[in-house]
Amino acid sequence: MSRRRSTRKFTPYCELSPRRRRDAFIRLRGRVLADTPTFGGQFTSHQILDEPGRPVLFNQWFDFLFLGMDGRTIWNAEIITARRHFWDKVETLAWDRATALMSEEEQAAEFKLEFEPVGHRRLTMYRLKPRERRIYEAFGGLTFEEYKEQVEADIIHDEPPPVHESFRTDREYRYGIGLYIVVNAEEIDHEVVETAIARFRDQGETDWTAPGPIPRERLPYETEDATLAVLRAESAEKR
């Protein structure tokens, strides 16, 4: 623990004095109350929720803050759908398998970020340079992204990873205590957020994982890129 403290550049919220945590709690309580017309008085956020006309596929996660039951705790939460969590797990597996086939030199070249100057009035700004298309023998002549997409499709078809509803806390946050929530919902809306808060409190405001995985039929059968491609095509047809 001492080694972790020596490398920190801030003091985590949960290690602040009770008085400082209580002061922060009171300030957030005022903000939550002020935002009642927007968010209903249970939480607040810098993001937009329930945006009219926004596709369901783009409502898969939401960041928000809400108050703990002890009068001092602030929960700094991110809530995501099971679909979003599933795609994240699949991408991580595919990324690991693809990079395992690459040399260190290939990885360094593939993931290097290069910027180029762009004139803007009298200022010099920078933008990310377009990546050179690199193909790899280990990928059968495919690029990294092409191969990763292929591996993702294979994982979804042959070995879909299990996904559970869960609450996972992180006490290393600067502001509040981190909370990562996975829910079995089609999209994140106001009702889903309030239900998650109530459930978290019922669980005792602690880590929890559902004993059984979310049914396979509730999870995607296509990769995220393939699903987005269909959405873009449908959108283009409506124009």
Short mmCIF file of C-alpha atoms in Angstrom, two decimals:
data_model
loop_
_atom_site.label_atom_id
_atom_site.label_comp_id
_atom_site.label_asym_id
_atom_site.label_seq_id
_atom_site.Cartn_x
_atom_site.Cartn_y
_atom_site.Cartn_z
CA MET A 1 0.00 0.00 0.00
CA SER A 2 2.84 2.38 0.78
CA ARG A 3 4.29 1.94 -2.68
CA ARG A 4 0.97 2.89 -4.27
CA ARG A 5 0.75 5.99 -2.13
CA SER A 6 4.24 7.10 -3.08
CA THR A 7 3.31 7.25 -6.79
CA ARG A 8 -0.04 9.01 -6.37
CA LYS A 9 -0.44 12.56 -7.56
CA PHE A 10 -3.66 13.05 -5.57
CA THR A 11 -5.41 11.79 -2.47
CA PRO A 12 -8.35 9.48 -3.23
CA TYR A 13 -11.70 10.77 -2.08
CA CYS A 14 -12.21 7.92 0.40
CA GLU A 15 -8.99 8.92 2.21
CA LEU A 16 -10.05 12.52 2.76
CA SER A 17 -11.09 13.59 6.25
CA PRO A 18 -14.74 13.03 7.23
CA ARG A 19 -15.27 16.80 7.25
CA ARG A 20 -13.99 17.27 3.69
CA ARG A 21 -16.09 14.36 2.44
CA ARG A 22 -19.15 15.76 4.19
CA ASP A 23 -18.56 19.19 2.63
CA ALA A 24 -18.28 17.63 -0.83
CA PHE A 25 -21.41 15.58 -0.17
CA ILE A 26 -23.40 18.71 0.77
CA ARG A 27 -22.23 20.55 -2.35
CA LEU A 28 -23.25 17.65 -4.58
CA ARG A 29 -26.59 17.37 -2.80
CA GLY A 30 -27.26 20.98 -3.77
CA ARG A 31 -26.36 20.26 -7.37
CA VAL A 32 -28.59 17.17 -7.48
CA LEU A 33 -31.50 19.18 -6.11
CA ALA A 34 -30.86 22.01 -8.58
CA ASP A 35 -30.91 19.50 -11.43
CA THR A 36 -34.19 17.93 -10.32
CA PRO A 37 -36.10 19.36 -13.33
CA THR A 38 -33.64 17.55 -15.62
CA PHE A 39 -32.77 14.35 -13.78
CA GLY A 40 -35.53 13.89 -11.21
CA GLY A 41 -33.64 14.50 -7.96
CA GLN A 42 -31.83 11.16 -7.60
CA PHE A 43 -28.64 11.92 -9.54
CA THR A 44 -26.91 14.47 -11.74
CA SER A 45 -24.65 14.36 -14.78
CA HIS A 46 -22.79 16.50 -17.31
CA GLN A 47 -24.27 14.35 -20.09
CA ILE A 48 -27.62 14.35 -21.85
CA LEU A 49 -30.05 11.55 -21.05
CA ASP A 50 -33.14 10.52 -23.04
CA GLU A 51 -32.18 12.65 -26.03
CA PRO A 52 -35.07 12.65 -28.53
CA GLY A 53 -34.35 10.85 -31.79
CA ARG A 54 -31.04 9.39 -30.65
CA PRO A 55 -30.60 5.78 -31.89
CA VAL A 56 -30.75 3.08 -29.21
CA LEU A 57 -27.29 1.89 -30.21
CA PHE A 58 -25.83 5.21 -29.04
CA ASN A 59 -27.49 5.00 -25.62
CA GLN A 60 -25.38 2.16 -24.28
CA TRP A 61 -23.58 4.01 -21.47
CA PHE A 62 -23.97 6.99 -19.17
CA ASP A 63 -21.84 8.73 -16.53
CA PHE A 64 -23.52 10.19 -13.45
CA LEU A 65 -23.10 11.13 -9.79
CA PHE A 66 -25.34 10.26 -6.88
CA LEU A 67 -25.25 10.40 -3.10
CA GLY A 68 -24.41 7.56 -0.74
CA MET A 69 -26.60 6.63 2.21
CA ASP A 70 -24.04 7.51 4.91
CA GLY A 71 -24.08 11.28 4.38
CA ARG A 72 -20.45 11.43 3.20
CA THR A 73 -20.08 9.16 0.19
CA ILE A 74 -20.33 10.35 -3.39
CA TRP A 75 -20.71 7.66 -6.05
CA ASN A 76 -18.99 8.52 -9.33
CA ALA A 77 -20.74 6.05 -11.59
CA GLU A 78 -20.63 4.70 -15.11
CA ILE A 79 -23.52 2.50 -16.20
CA ILE A 80 -23.37 0.37 -19.34
CA THR A 81 -25.64 -2.15 -20.99
CA ALA A 82 -24.85 -5.84 -21.19
CA ARG A 83 -24.48 -5.39 -24.95
CA ARG A 84 -21.80 -2.72 -24.48
CA HIS A 85 -20.00 -4.86 -21.87
CA PHE A 86 -20.16 -7.89 -24.16
CA TRP A 87 -18.62 -5.99 -27.06
CA ASP A 88 -15.89 -4.63 -24.77
CA LYS A 89 -14.98 -8.13 -23.60
CA VAL A 90 -14.96 -9.47 -27.16
CA GLU A 91 -12.75 -6.62 -28.37
CA THR A 92 -10.28 -7.18 -25.51
CA LEU A 93 -10.00 -10.88 -26.36
CA ALA A 94 -9.55 -10.15 -30.07
CA TRP A 95 -6.98 -7.42 -29.39
CA ASP A 96 -4.92 -9.74 -27.19
CA ARG A 97 -4.99 -12.55 -29.75
CA ALA A 98 -4.07 -10.26 -32.63
CA THR A 99 -1.21 -8.50 -30.87
CA ALA A 100 0.16 -11.86 -29.70
CA LEU A 101 0.93 -12.59 -33.37
CA MET A 102 2.85 -9.33 -33.84
CA SER A 103 6.47 -8.55 -33.03
CA GLU A 104 7.30 -5.67 -30.70
CA GLU A 105 8.55 -3.70 -33.70
CA GLU A 106 5.31 -4.27 -35.59
CA GLN A 107 3.24 -3.21 -32.61
CA ALA A 108 5.30 -0.06 -32.13
CA ALA A 109 4.82 0.91 -35.78
CA GLU A 110 1.12 -0.01 -35.88
CA PHE A 111 0.08 1.91 -32.77
CA LYS A 112 2.40 4.90 -33.05
CA LEU A 113 0.53 8.20 -33.08
CA GLU A 114 1.91 10.85 -35.43
CA PHE A 115 0.65 14.39 -35.77
CA GLU A 116 1.01 16.97 -38.50
CA PRO A 117 0.74 20.78 -38.29
CA VAL A 118 -2.37 22.45 -39.63
CA GLY A 119 -2.59 26.18 -40.19
CA HIS A 120 -5.59 27.82 -38.58
CA ARG A 121 -5.63 31.58 -39.05
CA ARG A 122 -2.46 32.71 -37.26
CA LEU A 123 -2.25 29.66 -35.04
CA THR A 124 -0.53 26.37 -35.67
CA MET A 125 -2.65 23.39 -34.68
CA TYR A 126 -2.00 19.69 -35.01
CA ARG A 127 -4.09 16.78 -36.22
CA LEU A 128 -3.54 13.06 -36.25
CA LYS A 129 -1.86 11.94 -39.45
CA PRO A 130 -3.72 9.33 -41.52
CA ARG A 131 -2.38 5.87 -40.79
CA GLU A 132 -0.42 4.06 -43.43
CA ARG A 133 -2.21 0.84 -44.42
CA ARG A 134 -0.09 -2.01 -43.13
CA ILE A 135 -0.78 -5.66 -43.88
CA TYR A 136 0.75 -8.57 -42.00
CA GLU A 137 1.72 -12.06 -43.08
CA ALA A 138 0.59 -13.41 -39.71
CA PHE A 139 -2.89 -12.05 -40.46
CA GLY A 140 -3.10 -13.64 -43.89
CA GLY A 141 -2.50 -10.35 -45.68
CA LEU A 142 -5.03 -8.39 -43.62
CA THR A 143 -4.51 -5.19 -41.69
CA PHE A 144 -4.63 -5.20 -37.91
CA GLU A 145 -8.19 -3.80 -37.82
CA GLU A 146 -9.41 -6.22 -40.49
CA TYR A 147 -7.96 -9.19 -38.66
CA LYS A 148 -9.25 -8.02 -35.27
CA GLU A 149 -12.75 -7.65 -36.72
CA GLN A 150 -12.51 -11.19 -38.08
CA VAL A 151 -11.40 -12.56 -34.71
CA GLU A 152 -14.21 -10.67 -32.97
CA ALA A 153 -16.75 -12.31 -35.29
CA ASP A 154 -15.26 -15.74 -34.59
CA ILE A 155 -15.38 -15.18 -30.82
CA ILE A 156 -19.01 -14.06 -30.94
CA HIS A 157 -19.96 -17.09 -33.04
CA ASP A 158 -17.85 -19.79 -31.39
CA GLU A 159 -17.08 -18.74 -27.82
CA PRO A 160 -19.18 -15.77 -26.65
CA PRO A 161 -17.91 -14.63 -23.23
CA PRO A 162 -20.41 -14.68 -20.35
CA VAL A 163 -21.74 -11.36 -19.11
CA HIS A 164 -23.24 -10.75 -15.66
CA GLU A 165 -25.11 -7.83 -14.21
CA SER A 166 -22.84 -6.32 -11.59
CA PHE A 167 -21.66 -3.45 -9.40
CA ARG A 168 -17.91 -2.92 -9.09
CA THR A 169 -16.44 -0.19 -6.90
CA ASP A 170 -13.10 1.60 -7.23
CA ARG A 171 -11.78 3.52 -4.22
CA GLU A 172 -8.92 5.17 -6.10
CA TYR A 173 -10.99 8.01 -7.58
CA ARG A 174 -10.09 11.61 -6.90
CA TYR A 175 -13.74 12.66 -6.71
CA GLY A 176 -16.11 10.24 -5.05
CA ILE A 177 -15.85 6.47 -5.17
CA GLY A 178 -15.89 4.90 -8.60
CA LEU A 179 -18.79 2.63 -9.45
CA TYR A 180 -19.04 0.55 -12.62
CA ILE A 181 -22.53 -0.83 -13.30
CA VAL A 182 -23.56 -3.46 -15.87
CA VAL A 183 -27.29 -3.83 -16.48
CA ASN A 184 -29.44 -6.08 -18.62
CA ALA A 185 -31.20 -3.34 -20.61
CA GLU A 186 -31.60 -2.43 -24.25
CA GLU A 187 -30.45 1.12 -23.60
CA ILE A 188 -29.64 3.47 -20.75
CA ASP A 189 -32.51 5.79 -19.93
CA HIS A 190 -33.79 7.63 -16.86
CA GLU A 191 -35.72 4.65 -15.53
CA VAL A 192 -32.75 2.29 -15.91
CA VAL A 193 -30.46 4.67 -13.98
CA GLU A 194 -32.91 5.13 -11.09
CA THR A 195 -33.56 1.37 -10.93
CA ALA A 196 -29.80 0.71 -10.78
CA ILE A 197 -29.37 3.22 -7.93
CA ALA A 198 -32.18 1.60 -5.93
CA ARG A 199 -30.77 -1.87 -6.55
CA PHE A 200 -27.26 -0.80 -5.54
CA ARG A 201 -28.60 0.56 -2.27
CA ASP A 202 -30.58 -2.62 -1.67
CA GLN A 203 -27.34 -4.58 -2.12
CA GLY A 204 -25.73 -2.51 0.65
CA GLU A 205 -23.74 -0.17 -1.65
CA THR A 206 -21.02 -2.74 -2.26
CA ASP A 207 -19.58 -4.96 -4.98
CA TRP A 208 -22.02 -7.51 -6.38
CA THR A 209 -22.23 -9.90 -9.32
CA ALA A 210 -25.38 -11.71 -10.37
CA PRO A 211 -25.03 -15.47 -9.81
CA GLY A 212 -26.16 -16.33 -13.32
CA PRO A 213 -25.05 -14.88 -16.65
CA ILE A 214 -27.34 -12.84 -18.87
CA PRO A 215 -29.13 -15.14 -21.38
CA ARG A 216 -27.25 -15.50 -24.66
CA GLU A 217 -30.24 -14.30 -26.68
CA ARG A 218 -30.00 -10.93 -24.93
CA LEU A 219 -26.49 -10.36 -26.28
CA PRO A 220 -25.31 -9.41 -29.81
CA TYR A 221 -24.71 -11.95 -32.55
CA GLU A 222 -22.69 -9.47 -34.65
CA THR A 223 -19.65 -7.32 -33.96
CA GLU A 224 -20.04 -3.69 -33.03
CA ASP A 225 -18.58 -2.54 -36.36
CA ALA A 226 -21.01 -4.71 -38.33
CA THR A 227 -23.95 -3.41 -36.31
CA LEU A 228 -22.86 0.20 -36.81
CA ALA A 229 -22.49 -0.40 -40.55
CA VAL A 230 -26.12 -1.52 -40.74
CA LEU A 231 -27.22 1.54 -38.77
CA ARG A 232 -25.30 3.88 -41.08
CA ALA A 233 -26.78 2.22 -44.16
CA GLU A 234 -30.31 2.58 -42.78
CA SER A 235 -29.64 6.22 -41.94
CA ALA A 236 -28.33 6.91 -45.45
CA GLU A 237 -31.47 5.38 -46.99
CA LYS A 238 -33.67 7.76 -45.00
CA ARG A 239 -31.92 10.87 -46.31
#
